CSV table of C-alpha atoms in Angstrom, one decimal:
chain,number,residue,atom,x,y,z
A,1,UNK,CA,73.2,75.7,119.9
A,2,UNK,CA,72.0,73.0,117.2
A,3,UNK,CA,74.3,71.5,115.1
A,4,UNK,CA,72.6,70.9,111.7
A,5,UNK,CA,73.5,69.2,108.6
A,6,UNK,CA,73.7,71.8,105.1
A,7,UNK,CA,70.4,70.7,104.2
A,8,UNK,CA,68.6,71.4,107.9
A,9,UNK,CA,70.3,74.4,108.0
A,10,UNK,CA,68.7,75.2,104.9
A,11,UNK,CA,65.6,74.6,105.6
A,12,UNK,CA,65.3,76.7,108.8
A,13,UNK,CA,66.6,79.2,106.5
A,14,UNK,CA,64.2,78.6,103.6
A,15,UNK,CA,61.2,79.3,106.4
A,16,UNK,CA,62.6,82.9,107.2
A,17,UNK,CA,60.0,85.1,107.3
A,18,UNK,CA,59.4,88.4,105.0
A,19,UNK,CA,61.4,89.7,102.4
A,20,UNK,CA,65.1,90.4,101.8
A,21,UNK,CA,66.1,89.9,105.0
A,22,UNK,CA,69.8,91.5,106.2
A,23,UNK,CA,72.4,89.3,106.4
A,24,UNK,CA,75.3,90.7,108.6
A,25,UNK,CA,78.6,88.1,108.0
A,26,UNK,CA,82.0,88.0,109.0
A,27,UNK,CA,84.4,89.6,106.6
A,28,UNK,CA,88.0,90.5,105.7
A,29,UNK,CA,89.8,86.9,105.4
A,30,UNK,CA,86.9,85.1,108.0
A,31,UNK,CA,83.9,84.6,105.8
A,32,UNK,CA,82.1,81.3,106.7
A,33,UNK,CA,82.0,80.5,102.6
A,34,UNK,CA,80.2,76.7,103.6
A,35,UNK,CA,77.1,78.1,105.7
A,36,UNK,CA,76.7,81.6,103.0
A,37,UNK,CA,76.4,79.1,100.5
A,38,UNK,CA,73.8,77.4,102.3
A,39,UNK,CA,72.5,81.0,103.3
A,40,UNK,CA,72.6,81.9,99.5
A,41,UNK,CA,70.6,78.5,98.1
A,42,UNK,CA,68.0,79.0,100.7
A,43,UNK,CA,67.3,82.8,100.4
A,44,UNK,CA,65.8,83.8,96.6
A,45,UNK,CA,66.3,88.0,98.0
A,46,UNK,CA,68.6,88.7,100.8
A,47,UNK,CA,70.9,91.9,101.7
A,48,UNK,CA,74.0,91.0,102.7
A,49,UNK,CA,76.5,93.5,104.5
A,50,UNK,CA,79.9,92.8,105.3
A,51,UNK,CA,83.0,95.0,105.9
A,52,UNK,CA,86.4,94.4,103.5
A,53,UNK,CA,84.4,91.1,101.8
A,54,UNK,CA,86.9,89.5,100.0
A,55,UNK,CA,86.1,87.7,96.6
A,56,UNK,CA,83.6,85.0,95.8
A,57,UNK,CA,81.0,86.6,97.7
A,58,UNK,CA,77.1,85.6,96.0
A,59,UNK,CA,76.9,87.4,92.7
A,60,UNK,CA,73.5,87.2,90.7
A,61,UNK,CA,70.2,89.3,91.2
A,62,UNK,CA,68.3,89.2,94.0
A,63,UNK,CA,71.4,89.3,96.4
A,64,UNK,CA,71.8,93.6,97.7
A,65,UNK,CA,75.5,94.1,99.1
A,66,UNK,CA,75.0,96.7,102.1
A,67,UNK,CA,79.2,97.7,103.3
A,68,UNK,CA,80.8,101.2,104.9
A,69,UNK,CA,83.9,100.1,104.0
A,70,UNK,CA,84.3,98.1,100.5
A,71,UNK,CA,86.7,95.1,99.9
A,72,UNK,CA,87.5,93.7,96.5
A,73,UNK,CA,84.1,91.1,96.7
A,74,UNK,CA,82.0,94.3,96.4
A,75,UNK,CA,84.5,96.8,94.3
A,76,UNK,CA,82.7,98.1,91.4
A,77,UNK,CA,79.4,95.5,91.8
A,78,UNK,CA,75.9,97.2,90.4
A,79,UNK,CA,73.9,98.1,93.2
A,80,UNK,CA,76.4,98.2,96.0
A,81,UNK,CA,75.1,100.2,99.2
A,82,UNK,CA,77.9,101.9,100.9
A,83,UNK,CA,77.1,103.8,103.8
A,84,UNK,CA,80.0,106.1,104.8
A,85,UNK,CA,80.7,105.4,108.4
A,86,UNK,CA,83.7,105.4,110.5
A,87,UNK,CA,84.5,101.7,112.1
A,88,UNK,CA,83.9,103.3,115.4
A,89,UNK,CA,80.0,103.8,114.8
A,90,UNK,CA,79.2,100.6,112.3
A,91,UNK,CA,78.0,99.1,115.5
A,92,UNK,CA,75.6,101.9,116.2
A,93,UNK,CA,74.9,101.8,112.3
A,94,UNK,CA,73.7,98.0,112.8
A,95,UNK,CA,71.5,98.9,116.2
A,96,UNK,CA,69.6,102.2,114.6
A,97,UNK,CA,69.7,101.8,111.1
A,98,UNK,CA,70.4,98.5,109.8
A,99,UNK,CA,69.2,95.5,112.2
A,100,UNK,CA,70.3,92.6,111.0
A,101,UNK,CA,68.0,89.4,110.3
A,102,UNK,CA,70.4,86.4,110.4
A,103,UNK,CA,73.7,86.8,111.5
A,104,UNK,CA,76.7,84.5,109.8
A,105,UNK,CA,79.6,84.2,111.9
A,106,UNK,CA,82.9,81.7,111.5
A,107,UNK,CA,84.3,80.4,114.5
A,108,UNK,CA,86.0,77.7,116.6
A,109,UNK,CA,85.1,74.0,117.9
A,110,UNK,CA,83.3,74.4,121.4
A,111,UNK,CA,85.8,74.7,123.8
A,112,UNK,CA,84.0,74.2,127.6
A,113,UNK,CA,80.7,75.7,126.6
A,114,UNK,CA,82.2,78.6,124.5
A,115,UNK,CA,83.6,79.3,121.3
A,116,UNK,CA,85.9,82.1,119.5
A,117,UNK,CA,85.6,84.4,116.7
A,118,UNK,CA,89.1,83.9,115.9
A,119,UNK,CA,90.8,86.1,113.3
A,120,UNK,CA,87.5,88.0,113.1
A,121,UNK,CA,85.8,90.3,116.0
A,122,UNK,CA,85.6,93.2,114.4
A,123,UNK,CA,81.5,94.8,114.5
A,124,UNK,CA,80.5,91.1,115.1
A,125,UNK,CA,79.4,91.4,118.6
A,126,UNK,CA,77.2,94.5,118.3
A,127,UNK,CA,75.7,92.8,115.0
A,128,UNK,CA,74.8,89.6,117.5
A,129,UNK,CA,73.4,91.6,119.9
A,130,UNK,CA,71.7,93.5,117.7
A,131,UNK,CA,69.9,90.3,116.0
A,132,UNK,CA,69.1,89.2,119.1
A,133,UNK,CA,67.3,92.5,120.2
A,134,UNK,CA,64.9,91.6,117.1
A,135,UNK,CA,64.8,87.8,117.2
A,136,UNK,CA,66.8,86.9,114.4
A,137,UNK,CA,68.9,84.1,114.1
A,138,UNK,CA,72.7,83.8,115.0
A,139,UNK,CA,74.1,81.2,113.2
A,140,UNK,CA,78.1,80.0,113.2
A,141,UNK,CA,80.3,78.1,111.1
A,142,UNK,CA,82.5,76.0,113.2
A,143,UNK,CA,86.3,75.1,112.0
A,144,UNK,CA,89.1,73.6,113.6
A,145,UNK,CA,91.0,75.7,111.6
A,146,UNK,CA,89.8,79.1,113.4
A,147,UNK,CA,92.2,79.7,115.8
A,148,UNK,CA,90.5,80.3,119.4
A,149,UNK,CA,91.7,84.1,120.4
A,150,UNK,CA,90.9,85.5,123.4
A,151,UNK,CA,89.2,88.8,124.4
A,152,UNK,CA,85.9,89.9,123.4
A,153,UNK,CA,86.1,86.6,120.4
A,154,UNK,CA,85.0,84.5,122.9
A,155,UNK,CA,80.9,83.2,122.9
A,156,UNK,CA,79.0,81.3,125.2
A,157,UNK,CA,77.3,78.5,122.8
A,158,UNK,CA,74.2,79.7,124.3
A,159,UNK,CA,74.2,82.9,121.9
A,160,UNK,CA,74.3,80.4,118.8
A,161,UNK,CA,70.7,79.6,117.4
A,162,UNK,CA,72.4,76.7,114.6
A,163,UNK,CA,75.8,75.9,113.7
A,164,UNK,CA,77.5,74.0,110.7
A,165,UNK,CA,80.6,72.3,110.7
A,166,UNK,CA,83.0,72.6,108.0
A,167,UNK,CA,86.8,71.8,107.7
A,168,UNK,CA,88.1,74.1,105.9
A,169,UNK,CA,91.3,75.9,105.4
A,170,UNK,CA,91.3,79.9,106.5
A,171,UNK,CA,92.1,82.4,103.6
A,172,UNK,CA,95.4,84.5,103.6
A,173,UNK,CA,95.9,87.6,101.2
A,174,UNK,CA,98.2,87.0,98.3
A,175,UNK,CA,101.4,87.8,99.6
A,176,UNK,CA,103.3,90.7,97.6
A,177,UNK,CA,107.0,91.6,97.2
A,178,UNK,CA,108.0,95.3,99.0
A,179,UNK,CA,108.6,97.6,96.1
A,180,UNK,CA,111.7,100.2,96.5
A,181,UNK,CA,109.3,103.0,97.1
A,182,UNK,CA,107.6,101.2,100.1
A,183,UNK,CA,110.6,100.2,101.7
A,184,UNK,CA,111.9,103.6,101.0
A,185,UNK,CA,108.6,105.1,102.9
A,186,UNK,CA,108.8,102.4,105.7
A,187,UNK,CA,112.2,103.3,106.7
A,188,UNK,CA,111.1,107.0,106.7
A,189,UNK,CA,108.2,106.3,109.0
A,190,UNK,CA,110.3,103.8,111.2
A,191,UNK,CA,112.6,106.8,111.7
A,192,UNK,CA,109.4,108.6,113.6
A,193,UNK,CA,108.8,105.8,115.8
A,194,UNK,CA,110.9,105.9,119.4
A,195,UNK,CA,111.3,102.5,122.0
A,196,UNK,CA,108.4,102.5,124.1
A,197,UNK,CA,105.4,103.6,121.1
A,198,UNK,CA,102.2,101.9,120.7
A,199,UNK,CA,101.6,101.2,117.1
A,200,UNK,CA,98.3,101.1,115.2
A,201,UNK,CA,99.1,100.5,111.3
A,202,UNK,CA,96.4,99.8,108.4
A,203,UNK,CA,96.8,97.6,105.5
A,204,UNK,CA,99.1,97.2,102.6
A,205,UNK,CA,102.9,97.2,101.6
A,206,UNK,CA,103.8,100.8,103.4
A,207,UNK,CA,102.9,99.4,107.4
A,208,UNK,CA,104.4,95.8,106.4
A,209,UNK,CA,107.7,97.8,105.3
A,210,UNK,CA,107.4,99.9,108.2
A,211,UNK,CA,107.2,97.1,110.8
A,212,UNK,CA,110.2,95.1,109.0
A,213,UNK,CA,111.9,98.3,109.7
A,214,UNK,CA,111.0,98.5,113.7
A,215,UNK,CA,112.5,95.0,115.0
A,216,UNK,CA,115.6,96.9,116.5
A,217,UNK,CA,113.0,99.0,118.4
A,218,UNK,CA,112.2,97.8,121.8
A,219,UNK,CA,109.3,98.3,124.8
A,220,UNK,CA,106.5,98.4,121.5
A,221,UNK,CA,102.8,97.9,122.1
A,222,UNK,CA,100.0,97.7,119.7
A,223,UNK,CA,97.2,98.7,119.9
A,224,UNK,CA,95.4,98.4,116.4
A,225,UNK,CA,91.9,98.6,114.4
A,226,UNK,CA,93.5,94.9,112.4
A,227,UNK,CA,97.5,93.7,112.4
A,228,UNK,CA,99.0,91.1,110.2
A,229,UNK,CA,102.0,89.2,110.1
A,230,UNK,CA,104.5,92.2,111.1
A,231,UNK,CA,103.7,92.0,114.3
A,232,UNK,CA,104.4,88.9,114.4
A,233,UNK,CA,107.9,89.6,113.1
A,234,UNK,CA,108.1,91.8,116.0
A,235,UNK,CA,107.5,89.4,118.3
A,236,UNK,CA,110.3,87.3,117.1
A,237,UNK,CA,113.0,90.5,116.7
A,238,UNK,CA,112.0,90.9,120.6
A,239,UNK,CA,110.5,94.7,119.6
A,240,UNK,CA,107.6,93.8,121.4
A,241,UNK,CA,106.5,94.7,125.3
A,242,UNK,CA,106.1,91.9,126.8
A,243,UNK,CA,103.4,92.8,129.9
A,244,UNK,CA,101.3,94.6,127.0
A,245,UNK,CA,98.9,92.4,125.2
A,246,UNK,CA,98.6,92.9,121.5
A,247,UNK,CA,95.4,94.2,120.8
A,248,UNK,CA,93.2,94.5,117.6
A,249,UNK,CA,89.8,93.9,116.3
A,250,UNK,CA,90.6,91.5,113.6
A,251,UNK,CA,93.7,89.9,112.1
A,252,UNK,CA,94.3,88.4,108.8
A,253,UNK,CA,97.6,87.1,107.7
A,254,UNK,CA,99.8,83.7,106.9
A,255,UNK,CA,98.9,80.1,108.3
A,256,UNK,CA,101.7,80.9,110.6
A,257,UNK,CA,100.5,84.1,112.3
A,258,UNK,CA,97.2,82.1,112.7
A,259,UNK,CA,99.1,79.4,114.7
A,260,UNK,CA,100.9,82.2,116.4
A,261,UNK,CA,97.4,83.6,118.1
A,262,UNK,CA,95.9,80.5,118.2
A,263,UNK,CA,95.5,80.2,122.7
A,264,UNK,CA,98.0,82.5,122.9
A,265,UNK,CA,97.0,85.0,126.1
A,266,UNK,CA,99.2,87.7,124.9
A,267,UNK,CA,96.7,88.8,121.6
A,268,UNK,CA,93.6,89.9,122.6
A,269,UNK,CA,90.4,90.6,119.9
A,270,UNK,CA,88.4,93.0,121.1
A,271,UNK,CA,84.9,94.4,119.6
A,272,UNK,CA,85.6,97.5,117.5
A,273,UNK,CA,83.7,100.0,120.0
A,274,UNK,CA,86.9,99.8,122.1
A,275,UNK,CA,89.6,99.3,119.6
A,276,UNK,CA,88.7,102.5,117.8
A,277,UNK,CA,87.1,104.7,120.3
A,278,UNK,CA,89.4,108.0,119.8
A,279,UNK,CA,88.8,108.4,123.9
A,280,UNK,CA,90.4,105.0,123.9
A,281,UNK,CA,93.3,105.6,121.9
A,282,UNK,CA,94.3,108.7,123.3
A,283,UNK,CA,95.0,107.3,126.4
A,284,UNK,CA,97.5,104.3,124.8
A,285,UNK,CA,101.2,105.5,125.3
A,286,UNK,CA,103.0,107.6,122.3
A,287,UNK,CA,100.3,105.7,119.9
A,288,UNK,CA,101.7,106.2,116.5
A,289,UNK,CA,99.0,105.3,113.9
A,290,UNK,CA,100.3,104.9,110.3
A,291,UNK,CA,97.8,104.6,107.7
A,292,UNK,CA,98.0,105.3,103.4
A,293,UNK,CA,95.9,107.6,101.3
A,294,UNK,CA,94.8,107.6,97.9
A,295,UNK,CA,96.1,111.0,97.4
A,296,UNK,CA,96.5,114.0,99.5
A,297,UNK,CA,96.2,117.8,98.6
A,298,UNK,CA,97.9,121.0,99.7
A,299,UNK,CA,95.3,121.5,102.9
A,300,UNK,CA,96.8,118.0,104.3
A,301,UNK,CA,93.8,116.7,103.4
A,302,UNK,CA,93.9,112.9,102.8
A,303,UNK,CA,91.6,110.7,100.6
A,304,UNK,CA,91.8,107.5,101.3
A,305,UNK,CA,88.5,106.0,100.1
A,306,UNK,CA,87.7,106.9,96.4
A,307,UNK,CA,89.4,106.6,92.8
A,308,UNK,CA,88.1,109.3,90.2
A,309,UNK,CA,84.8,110.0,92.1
A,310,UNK,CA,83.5,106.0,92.5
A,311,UNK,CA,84.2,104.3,96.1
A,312,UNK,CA,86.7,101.9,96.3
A,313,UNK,CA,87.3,101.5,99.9
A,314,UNK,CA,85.9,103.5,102.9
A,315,UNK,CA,86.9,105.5,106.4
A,316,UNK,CA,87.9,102.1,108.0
A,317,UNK,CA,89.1,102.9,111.2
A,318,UNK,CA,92.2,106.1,110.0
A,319,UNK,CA,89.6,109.0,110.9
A,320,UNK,CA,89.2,107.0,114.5
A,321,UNK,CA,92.9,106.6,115.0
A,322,UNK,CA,94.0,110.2,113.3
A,323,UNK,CA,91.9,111.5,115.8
A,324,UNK,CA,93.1,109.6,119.2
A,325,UNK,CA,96.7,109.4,117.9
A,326,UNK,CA,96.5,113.3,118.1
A,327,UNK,CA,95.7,113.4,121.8
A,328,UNK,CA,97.6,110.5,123.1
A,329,UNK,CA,100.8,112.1,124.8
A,330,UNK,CA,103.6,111.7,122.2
A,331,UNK,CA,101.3,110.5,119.9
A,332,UNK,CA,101.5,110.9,116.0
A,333,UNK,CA,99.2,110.8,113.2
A,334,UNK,CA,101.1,109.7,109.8
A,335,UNK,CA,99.6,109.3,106.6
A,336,UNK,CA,102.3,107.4,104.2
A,337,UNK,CA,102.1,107.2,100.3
A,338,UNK,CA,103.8,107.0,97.1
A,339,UNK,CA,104.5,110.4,95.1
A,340,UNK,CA,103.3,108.7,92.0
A,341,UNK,CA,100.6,106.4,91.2
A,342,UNK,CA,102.3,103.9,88.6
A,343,UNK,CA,99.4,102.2,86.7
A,344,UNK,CA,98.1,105.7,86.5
A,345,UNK,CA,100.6,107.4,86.0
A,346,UNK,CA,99.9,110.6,88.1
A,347,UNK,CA,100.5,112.2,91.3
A,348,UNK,CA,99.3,111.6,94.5
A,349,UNK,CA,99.6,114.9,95.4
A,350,UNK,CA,96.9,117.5,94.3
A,351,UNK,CA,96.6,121.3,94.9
A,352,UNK,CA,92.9,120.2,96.5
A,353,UNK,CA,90.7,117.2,96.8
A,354,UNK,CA,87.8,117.2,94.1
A,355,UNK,CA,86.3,114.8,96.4
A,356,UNK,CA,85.3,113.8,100.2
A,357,UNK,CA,87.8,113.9,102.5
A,358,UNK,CA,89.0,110.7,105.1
A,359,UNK,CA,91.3,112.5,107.3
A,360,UNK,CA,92.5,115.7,107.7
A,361,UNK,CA,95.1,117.2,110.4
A,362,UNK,CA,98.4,114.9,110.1
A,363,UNK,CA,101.0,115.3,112.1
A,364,UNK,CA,103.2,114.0,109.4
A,365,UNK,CA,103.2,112.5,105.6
A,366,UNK,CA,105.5,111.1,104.0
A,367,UNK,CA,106.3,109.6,100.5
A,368,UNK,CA,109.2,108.3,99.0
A,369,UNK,CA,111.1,112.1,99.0
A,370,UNK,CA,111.0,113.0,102.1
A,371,UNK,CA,108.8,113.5,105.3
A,372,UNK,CA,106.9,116.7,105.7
A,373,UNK,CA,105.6,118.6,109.0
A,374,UNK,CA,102.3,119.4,109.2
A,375,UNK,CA,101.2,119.6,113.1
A,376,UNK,CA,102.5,122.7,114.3
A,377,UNK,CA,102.9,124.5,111.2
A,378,UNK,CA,100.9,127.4,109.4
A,379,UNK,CA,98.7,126.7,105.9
A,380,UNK,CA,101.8,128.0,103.9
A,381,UNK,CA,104.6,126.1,105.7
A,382,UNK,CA,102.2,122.9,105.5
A,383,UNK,CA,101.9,123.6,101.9
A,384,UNK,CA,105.5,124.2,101.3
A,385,UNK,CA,106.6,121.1,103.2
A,386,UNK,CA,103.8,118.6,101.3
A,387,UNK,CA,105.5,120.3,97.8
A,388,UNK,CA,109.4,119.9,99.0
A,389,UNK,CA,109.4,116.8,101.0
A,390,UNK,CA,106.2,114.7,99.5
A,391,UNK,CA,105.6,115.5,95.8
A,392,UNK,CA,107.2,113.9,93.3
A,393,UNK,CA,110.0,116.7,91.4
A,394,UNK,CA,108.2,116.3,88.2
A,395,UNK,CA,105.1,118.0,89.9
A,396,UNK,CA,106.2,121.0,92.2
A,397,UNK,CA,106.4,123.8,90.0
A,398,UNK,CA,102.8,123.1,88.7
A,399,UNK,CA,101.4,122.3,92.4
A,400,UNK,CA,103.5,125.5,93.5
A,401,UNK,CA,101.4,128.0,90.8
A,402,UNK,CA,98.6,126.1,91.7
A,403,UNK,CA,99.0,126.7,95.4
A,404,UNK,CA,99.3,130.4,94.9
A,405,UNK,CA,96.1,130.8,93.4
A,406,UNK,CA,94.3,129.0,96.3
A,407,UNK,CA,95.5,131.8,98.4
A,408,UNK,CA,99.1,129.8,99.8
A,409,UNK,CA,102.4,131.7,100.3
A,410,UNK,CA,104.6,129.0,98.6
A,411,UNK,CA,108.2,129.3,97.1
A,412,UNK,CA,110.3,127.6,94.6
């Protein structure tokens, strides 16, 4: 590994051969923004993927954004890529499909010849070794603000090419105030959860409200795509197992949850091929995976990745931990959502999807009226259940007739 100024980095990257090559770069909250501006000044084409990019990403022609699961730096941007893919396979998407050119990573000091990817393993790995299966260049950003986490985070130096230094704060999302409705759906959830579960919740208000609601549990694991400052709550509340590391692929939170992992041996990051194998999951004790949807229909069918036909997120990792939730032993499957989409102004329950489905096959889902069955139950009584429990009042006798004529015996 080389340590280079902006302007030697720059130049090495200036003298890339061929055109547009791929940039693969740490997302979510990790984004080396110091070395992708030096990437983006040297480099008049490139394609740059990333998974959840947050905003401020490059923005002008020549620069092609390449994602399977799209953050709010590549929402609605002209000539977005998205490449459907559960989190699972984006590693196998990177080694067939898309090789990467330069990889972009943001990382630790050196600490005795290695460093960490901190808050950010995620597909990074299998991008790195990918790169280096076609020469590229692995390049990292290094901060003594990036917290060194232990697991599959940590690199030997000598799979760095260059490396930048830059000391720079780490980027939190906004935090936002738990609505009623959340807290309403958290409590619900919690109330599905026993002493002794593993946990694997997504992002957003519903799994914050629903860990605030699990600190009188006790004996929890987790065992997660991504976790956030709840767990760290958990920690505190004593909720947590003890001999059972916490486990995830990536973490983005406060400035206090990233002093909370920072050398501490009971997180562990590990590469996404074995935080979201289903095989994986299933065999995690009572793993309870909560995640949110878009909307959901009267099939239990849940869309979680696109608003009136134009992608807005992706698969992320719910289809992997739907799946293994389902065969762990005690293991549920929740999808969680409002009734009612404020800003919109509609329901989140439909008679059927008009488009692509994320996940299908719940054991439960549950709004702010009530929880409804699903596993176990026939298409009717699923049906029924997702219109008593789930719907908002102001809906059911529509999505009732409307059920009927897709062929359900529904009531009411």
């Amino acid at each position: 590994m080389r340590i280079l100024s902006e302007s030697q980095l720059g130049a090495v990257l200036a003298g890339m051969p061929g055109p547009a090559p791929r940039v693969v770069v740490s997302g979510n909250f990790a984004t080396p923004a110091r070395a992708l501006a030096v990437l983006d000044s040297a480099l008049a084409e490139y394609r740059l993927f990333a998974l959840n990019a947050q905003a401020g990403l490059p923005d002008r022609p020549g620069v092609l954004l390449e994602t399977p699961f799209v953050g709010p730096g590549m929402r609605r941007r002209a000539g977005l890529r998205y490449f459907p893919c559960r989190l699972s396979l984006v590693p196998e998407l990177l080694k067939r499909s898309l090789p990467p050119d330069v990889v972009l990573v943001h990382t630790s000091p050196v600490v005795d010849g290695t460093v960490s990817l901190g808050t950010e393993v995620n597909i990074l790995p299998a991008a790195i070794e990918a790169v280096r299966a076609r020469g590229g260049l692995v390049i990292a950003q290094l901060n003594p603000n990036m917290p060194f986490t232990h697991g599959d985070a940590v690199l030997p130096v000598d799979e760095i090419d260059h490396a930048l230094e830059a000391d720079e704060p780490l980027l939190s999302p906004e935090p936002r105030p738990l609505g009623d409705a959340a807290r309403t759906i958290g409590g619900r959830v919690a109330e599905l959860v026993t002493d002794g579960a593993t946990l694997q919740l997504g992002i957003g208000g519903i799994p914050d409200a629903t860990l605030a609601a699990l600190t009188g549990r006790r004996g929890l694991a987790v065992w997660s795509e991504m976790f956030s400052d709840g767990v760290l709550g958990l920690d505190r509340a004593g909720a947590l197992d003890p001999a059972v590391p916490v486990t995830a692929s990536f973490v983005f939170g406060s400035a206090e949850l990233y002093r909370w992992i920072d050398r501490n041996p009971r997180v562990r990051l590990l590469r996404t091929e074995k935080t979201n194998d289903p095989a994986v999951i299933a065999r995690r004790r009572a793993l309870v995976s909560v995640n949110s949807a878009l909307e959901v229909d009267l099939f239990a069918q849940a869309n979680a990745s696109r608003v009136r036909g134009s992608i807005h997120s992706g698969f992320g990792g719910q289809t992997d931990f739907v799946v293994g939730a389902l065969h762990s032993p005690g293991g549920k499957a929740i999808i969680a959502l409002p009734s009612w989409h404020p800003k919109a102004g509609v329901s989140t329950v439909v008679p059927r999807l008009a488009g692509p489905v994320t996940s299908f096959q719940h054991s439960f889902i549950v709004s702010e009226n009530g929880t409804a069955t699903i596993w176990g139950n026939d298409s009717s009584e699923q049906a029924q259940q997702i219109v008593d429990h789930v719907a908002h009042p102001d809906v059911r006798g529509e999505l009732v007739a409307r059920g009927r004529e897709l062929g359900f015996a529904l009531h009411g």
